[in-house]
CSV table of C-alpha atoms and ligand atoms in Angstrom, one decimal:
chain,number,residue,atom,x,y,z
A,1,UNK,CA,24.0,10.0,-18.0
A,2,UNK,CA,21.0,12.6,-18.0
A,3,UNK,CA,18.1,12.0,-15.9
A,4,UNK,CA,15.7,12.6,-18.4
A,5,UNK,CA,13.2,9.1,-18.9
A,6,UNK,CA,13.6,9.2,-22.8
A,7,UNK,CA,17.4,8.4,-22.5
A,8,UNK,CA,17.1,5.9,-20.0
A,9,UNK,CA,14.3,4.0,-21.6
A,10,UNK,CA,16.7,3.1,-24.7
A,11,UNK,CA,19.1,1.5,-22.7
A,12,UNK,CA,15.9,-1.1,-22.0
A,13,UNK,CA,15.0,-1.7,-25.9
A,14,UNK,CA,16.8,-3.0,-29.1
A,15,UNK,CA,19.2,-0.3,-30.5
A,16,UNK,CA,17.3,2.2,-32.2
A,17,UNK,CA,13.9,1.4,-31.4
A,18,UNK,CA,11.6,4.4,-31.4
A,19,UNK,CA,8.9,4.9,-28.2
A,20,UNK,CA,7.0,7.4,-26.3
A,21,UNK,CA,7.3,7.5,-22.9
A,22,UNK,CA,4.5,9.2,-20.2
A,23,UNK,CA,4.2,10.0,-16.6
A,24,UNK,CA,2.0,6.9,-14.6
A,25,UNK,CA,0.4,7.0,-11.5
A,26,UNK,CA,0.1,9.2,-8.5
A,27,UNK,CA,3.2,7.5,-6.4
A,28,UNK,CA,4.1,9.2,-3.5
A,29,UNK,CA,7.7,7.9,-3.6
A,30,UNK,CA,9.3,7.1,-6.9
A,31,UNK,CA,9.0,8.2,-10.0
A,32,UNK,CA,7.0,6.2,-13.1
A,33,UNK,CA,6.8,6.8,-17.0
A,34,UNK,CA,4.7,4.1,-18.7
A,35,UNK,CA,7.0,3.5,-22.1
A,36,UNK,CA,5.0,2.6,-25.0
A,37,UNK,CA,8.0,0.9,-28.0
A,38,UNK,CA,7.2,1.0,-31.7
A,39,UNK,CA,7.5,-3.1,-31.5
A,40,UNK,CA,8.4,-4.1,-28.0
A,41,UNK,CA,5.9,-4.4,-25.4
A,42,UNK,CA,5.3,-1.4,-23.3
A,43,UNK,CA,6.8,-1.6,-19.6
A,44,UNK,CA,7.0,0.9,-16.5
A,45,UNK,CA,10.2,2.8,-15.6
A,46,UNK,CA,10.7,3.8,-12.2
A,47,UNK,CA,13.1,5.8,-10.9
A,48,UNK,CA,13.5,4.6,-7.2
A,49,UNK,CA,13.5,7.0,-5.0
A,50,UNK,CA,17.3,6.3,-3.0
A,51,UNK,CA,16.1,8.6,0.3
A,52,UNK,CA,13.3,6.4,0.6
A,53,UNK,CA,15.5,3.1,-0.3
A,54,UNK,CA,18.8,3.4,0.4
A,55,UNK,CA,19.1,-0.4,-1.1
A,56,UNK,CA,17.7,-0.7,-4.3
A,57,UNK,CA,19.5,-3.7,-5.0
A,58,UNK,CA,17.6,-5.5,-2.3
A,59,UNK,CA,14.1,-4.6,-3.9
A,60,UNK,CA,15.3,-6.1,-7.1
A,61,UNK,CA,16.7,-8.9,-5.7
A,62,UNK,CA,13.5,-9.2,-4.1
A,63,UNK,CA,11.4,-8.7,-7.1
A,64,UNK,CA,13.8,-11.9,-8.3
A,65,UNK,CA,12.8,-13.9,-6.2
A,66,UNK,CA,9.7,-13.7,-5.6
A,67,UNK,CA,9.0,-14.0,-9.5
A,68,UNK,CA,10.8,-17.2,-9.6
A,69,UNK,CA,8.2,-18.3,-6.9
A,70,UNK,CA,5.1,-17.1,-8.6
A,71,UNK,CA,6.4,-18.7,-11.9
A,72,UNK,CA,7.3,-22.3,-10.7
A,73,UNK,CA,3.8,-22.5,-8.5
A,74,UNK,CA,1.5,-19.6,-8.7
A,75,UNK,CA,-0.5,-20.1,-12.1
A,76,UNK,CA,-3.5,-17.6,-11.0
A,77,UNK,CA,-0.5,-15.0,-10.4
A,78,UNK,CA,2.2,-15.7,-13.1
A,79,UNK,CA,0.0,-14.7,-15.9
A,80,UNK,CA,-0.5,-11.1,-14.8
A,81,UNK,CA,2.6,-10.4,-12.8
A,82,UNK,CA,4.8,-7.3,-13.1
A,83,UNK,CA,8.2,-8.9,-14.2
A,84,UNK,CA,11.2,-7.1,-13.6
A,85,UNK,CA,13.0,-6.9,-17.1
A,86,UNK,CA,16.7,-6.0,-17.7
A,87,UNK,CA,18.5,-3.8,-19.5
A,88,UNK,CA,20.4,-4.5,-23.0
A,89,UNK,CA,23.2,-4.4,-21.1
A,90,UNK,CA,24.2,-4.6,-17.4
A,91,UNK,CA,22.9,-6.3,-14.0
A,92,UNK,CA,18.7,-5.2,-12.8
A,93,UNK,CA,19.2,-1.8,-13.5
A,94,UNK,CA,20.1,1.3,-15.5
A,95,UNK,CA,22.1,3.7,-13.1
A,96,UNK,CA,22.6,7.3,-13.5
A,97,UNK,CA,25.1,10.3,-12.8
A,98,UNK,CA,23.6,11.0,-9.8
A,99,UNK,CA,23.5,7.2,-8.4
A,100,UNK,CA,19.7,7.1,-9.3
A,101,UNK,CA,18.3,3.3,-9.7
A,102,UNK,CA,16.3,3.4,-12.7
A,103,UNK,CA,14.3,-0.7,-13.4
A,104,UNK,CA,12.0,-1.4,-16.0
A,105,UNK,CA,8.9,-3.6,-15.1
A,106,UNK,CA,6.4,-5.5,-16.9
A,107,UNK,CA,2.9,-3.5,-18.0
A,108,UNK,CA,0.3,-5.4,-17.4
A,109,UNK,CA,-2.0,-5.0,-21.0
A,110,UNK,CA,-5.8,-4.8,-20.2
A,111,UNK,CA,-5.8,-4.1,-16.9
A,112,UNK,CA,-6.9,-1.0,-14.8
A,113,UNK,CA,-6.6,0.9,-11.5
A,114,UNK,CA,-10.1,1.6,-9.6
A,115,UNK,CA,-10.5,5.4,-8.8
A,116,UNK,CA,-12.7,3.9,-6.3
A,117,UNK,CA,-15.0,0.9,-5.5
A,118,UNK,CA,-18.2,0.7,-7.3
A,119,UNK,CA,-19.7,-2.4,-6.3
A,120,UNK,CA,-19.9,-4.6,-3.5
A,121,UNK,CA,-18.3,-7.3,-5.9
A,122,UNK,CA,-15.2,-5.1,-6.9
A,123,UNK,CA,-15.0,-5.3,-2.6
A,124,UNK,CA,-15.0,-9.0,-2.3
A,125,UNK,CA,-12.2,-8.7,-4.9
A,126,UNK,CA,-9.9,-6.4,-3.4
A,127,UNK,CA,-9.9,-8.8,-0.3
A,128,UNK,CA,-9.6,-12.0,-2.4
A,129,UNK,CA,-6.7,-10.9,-4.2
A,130,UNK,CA,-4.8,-10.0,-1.3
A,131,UNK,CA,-5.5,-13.0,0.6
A,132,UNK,CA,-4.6,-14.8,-2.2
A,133,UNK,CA,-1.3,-12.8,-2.9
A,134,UNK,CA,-0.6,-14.0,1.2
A,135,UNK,CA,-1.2,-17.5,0.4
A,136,UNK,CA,0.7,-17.7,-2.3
A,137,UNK,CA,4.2,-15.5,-1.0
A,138,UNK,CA,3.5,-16.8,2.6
A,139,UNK,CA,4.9,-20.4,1.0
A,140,UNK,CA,8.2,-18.1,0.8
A,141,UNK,CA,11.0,-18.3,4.0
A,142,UNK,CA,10.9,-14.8,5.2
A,143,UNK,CA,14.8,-15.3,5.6
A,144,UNK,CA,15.1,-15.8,1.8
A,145,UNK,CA,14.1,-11.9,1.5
A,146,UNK,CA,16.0,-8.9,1.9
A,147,UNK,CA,14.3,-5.8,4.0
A,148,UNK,CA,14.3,-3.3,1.9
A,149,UNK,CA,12.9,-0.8,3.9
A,150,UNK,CA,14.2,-1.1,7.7
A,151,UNK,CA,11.0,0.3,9.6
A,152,UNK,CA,8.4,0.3,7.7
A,153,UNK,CA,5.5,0.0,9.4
A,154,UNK,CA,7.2,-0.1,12.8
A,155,UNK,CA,4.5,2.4,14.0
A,156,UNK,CA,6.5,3.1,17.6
A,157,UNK,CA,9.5,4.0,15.3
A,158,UNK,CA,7.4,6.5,13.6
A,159,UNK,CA,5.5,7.9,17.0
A,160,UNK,CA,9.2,8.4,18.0
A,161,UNK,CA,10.2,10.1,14.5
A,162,UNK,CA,7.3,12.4,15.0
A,163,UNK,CA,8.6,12.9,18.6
A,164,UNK,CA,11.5,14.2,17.6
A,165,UNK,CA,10.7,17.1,15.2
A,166,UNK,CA,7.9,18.1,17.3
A,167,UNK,CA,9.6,21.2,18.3
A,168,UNK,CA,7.8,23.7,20.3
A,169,UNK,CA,8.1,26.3,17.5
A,170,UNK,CA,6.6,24.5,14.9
A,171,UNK,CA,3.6,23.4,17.1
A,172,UNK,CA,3.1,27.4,18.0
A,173,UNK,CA,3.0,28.3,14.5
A,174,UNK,CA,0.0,26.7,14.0
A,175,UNK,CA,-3.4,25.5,16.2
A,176,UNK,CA,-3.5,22.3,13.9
A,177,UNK,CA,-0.5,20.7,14.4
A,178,UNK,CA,-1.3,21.1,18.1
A,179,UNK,CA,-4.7,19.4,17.9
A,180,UNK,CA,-3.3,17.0,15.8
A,181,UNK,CA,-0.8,15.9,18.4
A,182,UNK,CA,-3.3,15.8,21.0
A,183,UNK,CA,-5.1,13.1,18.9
A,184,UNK,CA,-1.9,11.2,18.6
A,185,UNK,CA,-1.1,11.6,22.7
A,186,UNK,CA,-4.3,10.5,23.4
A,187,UNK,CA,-3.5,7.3,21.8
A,188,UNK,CA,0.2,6.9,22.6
A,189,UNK,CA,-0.3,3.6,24.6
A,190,UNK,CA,-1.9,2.2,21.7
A,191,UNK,CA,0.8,2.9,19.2
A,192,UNK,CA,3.0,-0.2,19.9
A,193,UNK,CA,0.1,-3.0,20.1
A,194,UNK,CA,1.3,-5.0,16.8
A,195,UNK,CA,5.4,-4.7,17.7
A,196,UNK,CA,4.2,-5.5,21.3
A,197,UNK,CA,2.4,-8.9,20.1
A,198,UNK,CA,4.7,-9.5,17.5
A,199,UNK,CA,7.7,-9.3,20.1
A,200,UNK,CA,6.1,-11.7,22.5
A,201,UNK,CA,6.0,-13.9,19.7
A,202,UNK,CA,1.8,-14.2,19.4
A,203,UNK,CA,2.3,-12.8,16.1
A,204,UNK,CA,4.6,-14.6,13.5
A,205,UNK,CA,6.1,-12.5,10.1
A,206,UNK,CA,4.8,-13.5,7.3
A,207,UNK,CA,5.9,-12.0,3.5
A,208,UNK,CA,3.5,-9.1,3.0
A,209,UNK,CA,3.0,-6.7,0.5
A,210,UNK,CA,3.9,-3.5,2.6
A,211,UNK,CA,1.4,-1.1,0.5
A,212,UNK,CA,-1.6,-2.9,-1.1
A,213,UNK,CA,-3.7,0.7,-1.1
A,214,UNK,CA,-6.6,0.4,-3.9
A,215,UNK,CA,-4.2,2.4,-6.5
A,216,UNK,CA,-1.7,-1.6,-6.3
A,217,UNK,CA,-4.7,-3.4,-7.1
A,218,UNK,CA,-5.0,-4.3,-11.0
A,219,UNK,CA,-8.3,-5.3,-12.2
A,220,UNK,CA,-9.2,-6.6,-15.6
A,221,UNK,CA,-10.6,-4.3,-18.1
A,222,UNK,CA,-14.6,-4.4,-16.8
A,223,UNK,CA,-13.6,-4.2,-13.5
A,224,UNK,CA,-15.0,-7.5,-12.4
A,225,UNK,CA,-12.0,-9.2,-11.9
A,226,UNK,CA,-8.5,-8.2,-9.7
A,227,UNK,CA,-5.7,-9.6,-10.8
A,228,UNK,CA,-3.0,-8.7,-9.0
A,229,UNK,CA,-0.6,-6.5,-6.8
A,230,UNK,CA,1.7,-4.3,-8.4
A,231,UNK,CA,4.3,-2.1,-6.6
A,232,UNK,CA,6.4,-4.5,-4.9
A,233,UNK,CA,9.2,-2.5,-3.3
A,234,UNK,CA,8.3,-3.4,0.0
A,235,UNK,CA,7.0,-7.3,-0.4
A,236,UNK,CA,9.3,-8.2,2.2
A,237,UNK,CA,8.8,-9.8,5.7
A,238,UNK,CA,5.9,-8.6,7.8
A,239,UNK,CA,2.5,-8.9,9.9
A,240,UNK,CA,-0.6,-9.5,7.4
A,241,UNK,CA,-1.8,-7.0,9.7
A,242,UNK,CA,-0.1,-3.7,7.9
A,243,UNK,CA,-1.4,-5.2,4.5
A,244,UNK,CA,-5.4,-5.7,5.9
A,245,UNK,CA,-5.1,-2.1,7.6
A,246,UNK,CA,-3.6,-0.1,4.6
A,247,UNK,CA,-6.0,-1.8,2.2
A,248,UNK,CA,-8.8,-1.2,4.5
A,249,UNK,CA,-7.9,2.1,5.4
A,250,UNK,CA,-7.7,2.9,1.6
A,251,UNK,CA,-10.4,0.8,0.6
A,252,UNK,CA,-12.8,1.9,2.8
A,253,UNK,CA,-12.6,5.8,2.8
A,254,UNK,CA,-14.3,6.8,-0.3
A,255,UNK,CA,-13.5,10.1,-0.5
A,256,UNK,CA,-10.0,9.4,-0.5
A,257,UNK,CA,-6.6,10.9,0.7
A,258,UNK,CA,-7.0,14.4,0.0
A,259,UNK,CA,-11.1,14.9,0.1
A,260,UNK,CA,-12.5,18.7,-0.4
A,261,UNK,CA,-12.9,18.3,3.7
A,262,UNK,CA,-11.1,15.9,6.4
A,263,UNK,CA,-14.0,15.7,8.5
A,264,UNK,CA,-16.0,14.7,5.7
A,265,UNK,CA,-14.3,11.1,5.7
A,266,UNK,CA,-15.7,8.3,6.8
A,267,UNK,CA,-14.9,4.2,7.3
A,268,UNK,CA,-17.0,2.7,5.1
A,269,UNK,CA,-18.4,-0.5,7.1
A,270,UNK,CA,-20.2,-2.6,3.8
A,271,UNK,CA,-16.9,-2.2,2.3
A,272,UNK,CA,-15.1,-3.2,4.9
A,273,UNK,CA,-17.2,-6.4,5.5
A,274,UNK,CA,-17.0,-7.4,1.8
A,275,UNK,CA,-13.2,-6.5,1.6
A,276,UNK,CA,-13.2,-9.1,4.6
A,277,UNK,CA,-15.3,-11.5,3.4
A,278,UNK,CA,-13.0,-11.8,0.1
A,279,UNK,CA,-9.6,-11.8,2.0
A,280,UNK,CA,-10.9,-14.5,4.3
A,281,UNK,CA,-12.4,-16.5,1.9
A,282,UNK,CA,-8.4,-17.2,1.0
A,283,UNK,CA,-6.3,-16.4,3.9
A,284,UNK,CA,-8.5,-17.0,7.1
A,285,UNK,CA,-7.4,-20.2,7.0
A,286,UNK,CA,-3.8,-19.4,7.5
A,287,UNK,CA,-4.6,-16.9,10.0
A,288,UNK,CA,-3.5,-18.4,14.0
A,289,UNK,CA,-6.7,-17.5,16.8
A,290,UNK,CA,-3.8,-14.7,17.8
A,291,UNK,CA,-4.0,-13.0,13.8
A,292,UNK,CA,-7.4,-13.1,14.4
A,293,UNK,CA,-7.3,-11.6,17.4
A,294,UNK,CA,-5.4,-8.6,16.7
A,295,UNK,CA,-7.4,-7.7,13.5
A,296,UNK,CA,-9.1,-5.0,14.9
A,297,UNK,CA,-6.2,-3.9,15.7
A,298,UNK,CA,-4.1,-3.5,13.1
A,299,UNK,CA,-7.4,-1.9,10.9
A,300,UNK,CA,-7.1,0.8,13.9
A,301,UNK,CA,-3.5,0.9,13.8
A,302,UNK,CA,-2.9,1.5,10.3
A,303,UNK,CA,-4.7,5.1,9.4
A,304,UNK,CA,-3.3,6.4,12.9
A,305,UNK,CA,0.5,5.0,11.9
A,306,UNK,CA,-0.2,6.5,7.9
A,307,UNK,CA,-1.6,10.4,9.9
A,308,UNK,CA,1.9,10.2,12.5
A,309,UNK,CA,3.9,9.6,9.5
A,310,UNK,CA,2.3,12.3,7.3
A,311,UNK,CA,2.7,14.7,10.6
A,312,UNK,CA,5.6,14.0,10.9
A,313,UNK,CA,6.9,14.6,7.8
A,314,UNK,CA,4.9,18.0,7.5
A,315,UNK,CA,7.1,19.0,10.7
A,316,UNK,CA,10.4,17.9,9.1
A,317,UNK,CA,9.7,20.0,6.1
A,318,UNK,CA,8.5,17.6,3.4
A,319,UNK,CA,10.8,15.4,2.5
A,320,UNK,CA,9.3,12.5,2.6
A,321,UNK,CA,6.2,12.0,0.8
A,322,UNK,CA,5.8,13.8,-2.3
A,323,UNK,CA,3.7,17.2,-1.9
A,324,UNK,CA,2.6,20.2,-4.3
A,325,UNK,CA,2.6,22.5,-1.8
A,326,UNK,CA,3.2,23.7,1.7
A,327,UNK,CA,0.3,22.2,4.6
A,328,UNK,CA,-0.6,19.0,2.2
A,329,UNK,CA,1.2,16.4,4.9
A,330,UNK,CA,-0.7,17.9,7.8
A,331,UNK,CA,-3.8,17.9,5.7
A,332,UNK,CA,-3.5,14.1,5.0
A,333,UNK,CA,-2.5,13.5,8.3
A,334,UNK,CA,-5.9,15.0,9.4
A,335,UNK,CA,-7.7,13.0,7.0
A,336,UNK,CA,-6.2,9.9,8.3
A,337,UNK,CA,-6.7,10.6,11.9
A,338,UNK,CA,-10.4,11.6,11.1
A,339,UNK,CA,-10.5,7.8,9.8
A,340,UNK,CA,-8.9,6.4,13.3
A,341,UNK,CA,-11.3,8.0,14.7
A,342,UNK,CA,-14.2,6.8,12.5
A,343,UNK,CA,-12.8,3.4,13.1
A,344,UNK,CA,-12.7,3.4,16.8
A,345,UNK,CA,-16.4,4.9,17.2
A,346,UNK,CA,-17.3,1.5,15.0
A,347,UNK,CA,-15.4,-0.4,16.8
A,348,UNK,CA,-18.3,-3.3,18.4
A,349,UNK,CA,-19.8,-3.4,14.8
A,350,UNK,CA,-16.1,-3.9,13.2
A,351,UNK,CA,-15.2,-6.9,15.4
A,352,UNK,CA,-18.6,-8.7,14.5
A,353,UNK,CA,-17.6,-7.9,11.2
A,354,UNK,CA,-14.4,-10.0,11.1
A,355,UNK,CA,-15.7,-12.6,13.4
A,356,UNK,CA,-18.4,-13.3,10.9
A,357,UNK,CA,-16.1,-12.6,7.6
A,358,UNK,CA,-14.1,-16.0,9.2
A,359,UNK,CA,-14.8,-19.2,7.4
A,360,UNK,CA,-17.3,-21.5,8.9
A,361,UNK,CA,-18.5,-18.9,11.3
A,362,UNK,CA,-22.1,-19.4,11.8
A,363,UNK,CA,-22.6,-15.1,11.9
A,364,UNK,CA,-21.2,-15.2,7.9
A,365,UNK,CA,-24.7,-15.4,6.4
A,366,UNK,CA,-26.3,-12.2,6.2
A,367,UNK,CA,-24.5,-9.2,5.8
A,368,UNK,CA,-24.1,-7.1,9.1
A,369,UNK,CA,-23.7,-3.6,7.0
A,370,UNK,CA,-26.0,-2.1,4.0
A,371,UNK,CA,-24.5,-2.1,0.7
A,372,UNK,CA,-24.5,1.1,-1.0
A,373,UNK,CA,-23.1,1.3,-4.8
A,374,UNK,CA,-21.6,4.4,-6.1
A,375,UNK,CA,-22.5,5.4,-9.5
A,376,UNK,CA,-18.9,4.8,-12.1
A,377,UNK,CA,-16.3,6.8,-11.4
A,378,UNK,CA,-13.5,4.2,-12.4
A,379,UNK,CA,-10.4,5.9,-13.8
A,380,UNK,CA,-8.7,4.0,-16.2
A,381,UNK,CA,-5.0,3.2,-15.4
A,382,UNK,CA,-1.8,1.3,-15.1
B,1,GN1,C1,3.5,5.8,-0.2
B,1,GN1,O1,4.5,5.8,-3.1
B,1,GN1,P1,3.3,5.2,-2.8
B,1,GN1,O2,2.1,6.1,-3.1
B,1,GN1,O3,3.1,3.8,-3.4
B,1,GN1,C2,4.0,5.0,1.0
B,1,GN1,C3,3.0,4.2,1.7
B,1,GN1,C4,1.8,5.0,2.0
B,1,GN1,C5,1.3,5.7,0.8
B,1,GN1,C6,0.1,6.7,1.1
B,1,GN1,C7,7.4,3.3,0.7
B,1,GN1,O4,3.2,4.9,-1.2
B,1,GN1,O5,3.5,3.6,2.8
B,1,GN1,O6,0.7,4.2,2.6
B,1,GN1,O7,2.3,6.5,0.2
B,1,GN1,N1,5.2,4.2,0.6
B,1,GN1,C8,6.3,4.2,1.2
B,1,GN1,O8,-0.5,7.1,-0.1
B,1,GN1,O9,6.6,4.9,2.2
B,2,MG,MG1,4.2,2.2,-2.7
């Protein structure tokens, strides 16, 4: 079977049935066409990228099972959930000549991506939504999941990856890559402080979302309201941790992954203390003393694990993360790092901030940081 989109979309509608089918998204990973039927109602196809997930039959039964969950006790969820729906014929997926796993999921109709946050109450949603989403899979055994990803997020795995293709000819051929691993040296001891916890059982896995990065958060049409997570590949188990550092780390920079200037980006603090506020509002009360504990941590963790990966890959030659051209992993590894960095020079005012985000702290009444809005910017998407 080709790998063109149009082809493989049939195999997912009534015989015959005529549809248009575009590019979504700005993935990193796989690839995604929103398909738009003459009658049925429009779904995402993803090809799944098989060097990133060698399993794809894990992530579906995944998908399965969680959906079951969210259907039989979630309300608040099931109405906007990305449903995994099968082909006309065959098991989860369509799969072509060259092994690829193509699966076709729900679109969610009036719902949008945020380009960026706007308001402080869009913030206090981001966080609610995730804490909710932890509430709400946490009631799942992590040993009814598959891993899907082995790894992921095991940041002294990827200190180790970048280790390895860290050869002295590729840091001579250029100054940044060498300042860049300085950065990462001088904070080598750091690297393992969730596995360390985790492995002297402090912290416990819990089933996390693995990417919850502003672009997975659906809001409704006005942007008042989020609704829920999509990309679900790597819901599997985890530390709560990754998920409040990646959605922080994305959340809070404004200018984004690939600003005009690395050193232009910054850790937005009243973000951060609103994103808090909302995810605590629903999950600080599952959170142990020892979660709390190692917030800081992970917030610090995640941008410096997300720069060694993106290093890493620019030293292996790409091919990883998706790029346009040559010097774009090394840039976003810069960009990240610069956030690290940001992060630990804020480092007093972010642990207030999370001791007063907690319920029933005494701190939670006025807000430690000054809210500033940004003027619209919200891009419409899937
Ligand atoms: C990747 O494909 P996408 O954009 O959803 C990556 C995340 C990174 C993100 C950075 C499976 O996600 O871990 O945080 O890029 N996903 C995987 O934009 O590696
Ligand atoms: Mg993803």
């Amino acid at each position: 079977m080709s790998l063109d989109p149009e082809s493989i979309a049939a195999r997912f509608l009534p015989e015959g049935e005529g549809f248009r089918a575009e590019p979504l998204g700005e993935g990193l990973i796989n690839q995604t066409w929103l398909v738009s039927p003459a009658a049925s109602p429009r779904f995402v196809l993803q090809r799944i990228n098989a060097r990133v997930f060698p399993h794809p039959e894990r992530i579906a039964a995944n998908l399965r099972r969680i959906q079951a969950h969210i259907r039989a006790g979630c309300p608040e969820f099931a109405e906007y959930w990305p449903d995994l729906i099968a082909p006309r014929v065959g098991g989860d997926a369509v799969i072509d000549t060259e092994g690829g796993h193509w699966r076709a999921l729900r679109y969610i109709e009036g719902s949008r991506v945020l380009g960026r946050i706007a308001t402080e109450r869009q913030a206090v949603e981001v966080g609610r939504v995730l804490g909710a989403f932890h509430a709400a899979l946490g009631e799942i055994d992590c040993a009814e999941l598959e891993d899907t990803l082995p790894d992921f997020h095991i940041a002294p795995g990827y200190l180790a990856g970048l280790d390895a293709v860290s050869t002295a000819a590729r840091i001579a051929a250029d100054p940044s890559v060498r300042q860049a691993l300085d950065f990462v040296e001088a904070r080598r001891d750091f690297v393992p402080v969730l596995e360390q916890a985790k492995a002297a059982g402090r912290l416990r896995l819990r089933v996390v979302h693995g990417d919850p990065k502003l672009a997975n958060i659906l809001f409704d049409r006005a942007g008042e309201r989020a609704l829920t997570l999509i990309d679900l590949d790597t819901v599997k188990p985890g530390l709560v941790h990754y998920d409040i550092g990646d959605c922080l780390r994305s959340c809070c920079n404004r200018s984004g992954e690939s600003p005009g200037d690395p050193e232009s980006t910054r850790f937005d603090l009243a973000l951060c203390e609103a994103i808090m506020t909302g995810y605590l509002s629903e999950a600080g009360n599952m959170l142990t003393a020892e979660d709390r504990e190692h917030l800081y941590d992970g917030i610090r963790l995640i941008p410096l694990e997300l720069g060694i990966r993106f290093l890493a890959d620019h030293l292996a030659g790409d091919v990883y993360f998706r790029t346009e051209r040559r010097g774009q992993n090394l840039y976003r590894a810069r960009v990240q790092f610069r956030l690290a960095e940001c992060i630990e020079e804020n480092e007093a005012a972010l642990r207030r901030i999370i001791t007063a985000s907690l319920p029933g702290s005494p701190a939670a009444r006025e807000p430690l940081s000054h809210w500033e809005p940004v003027a619209g910017d919200i891009r419409v998407g899937g």
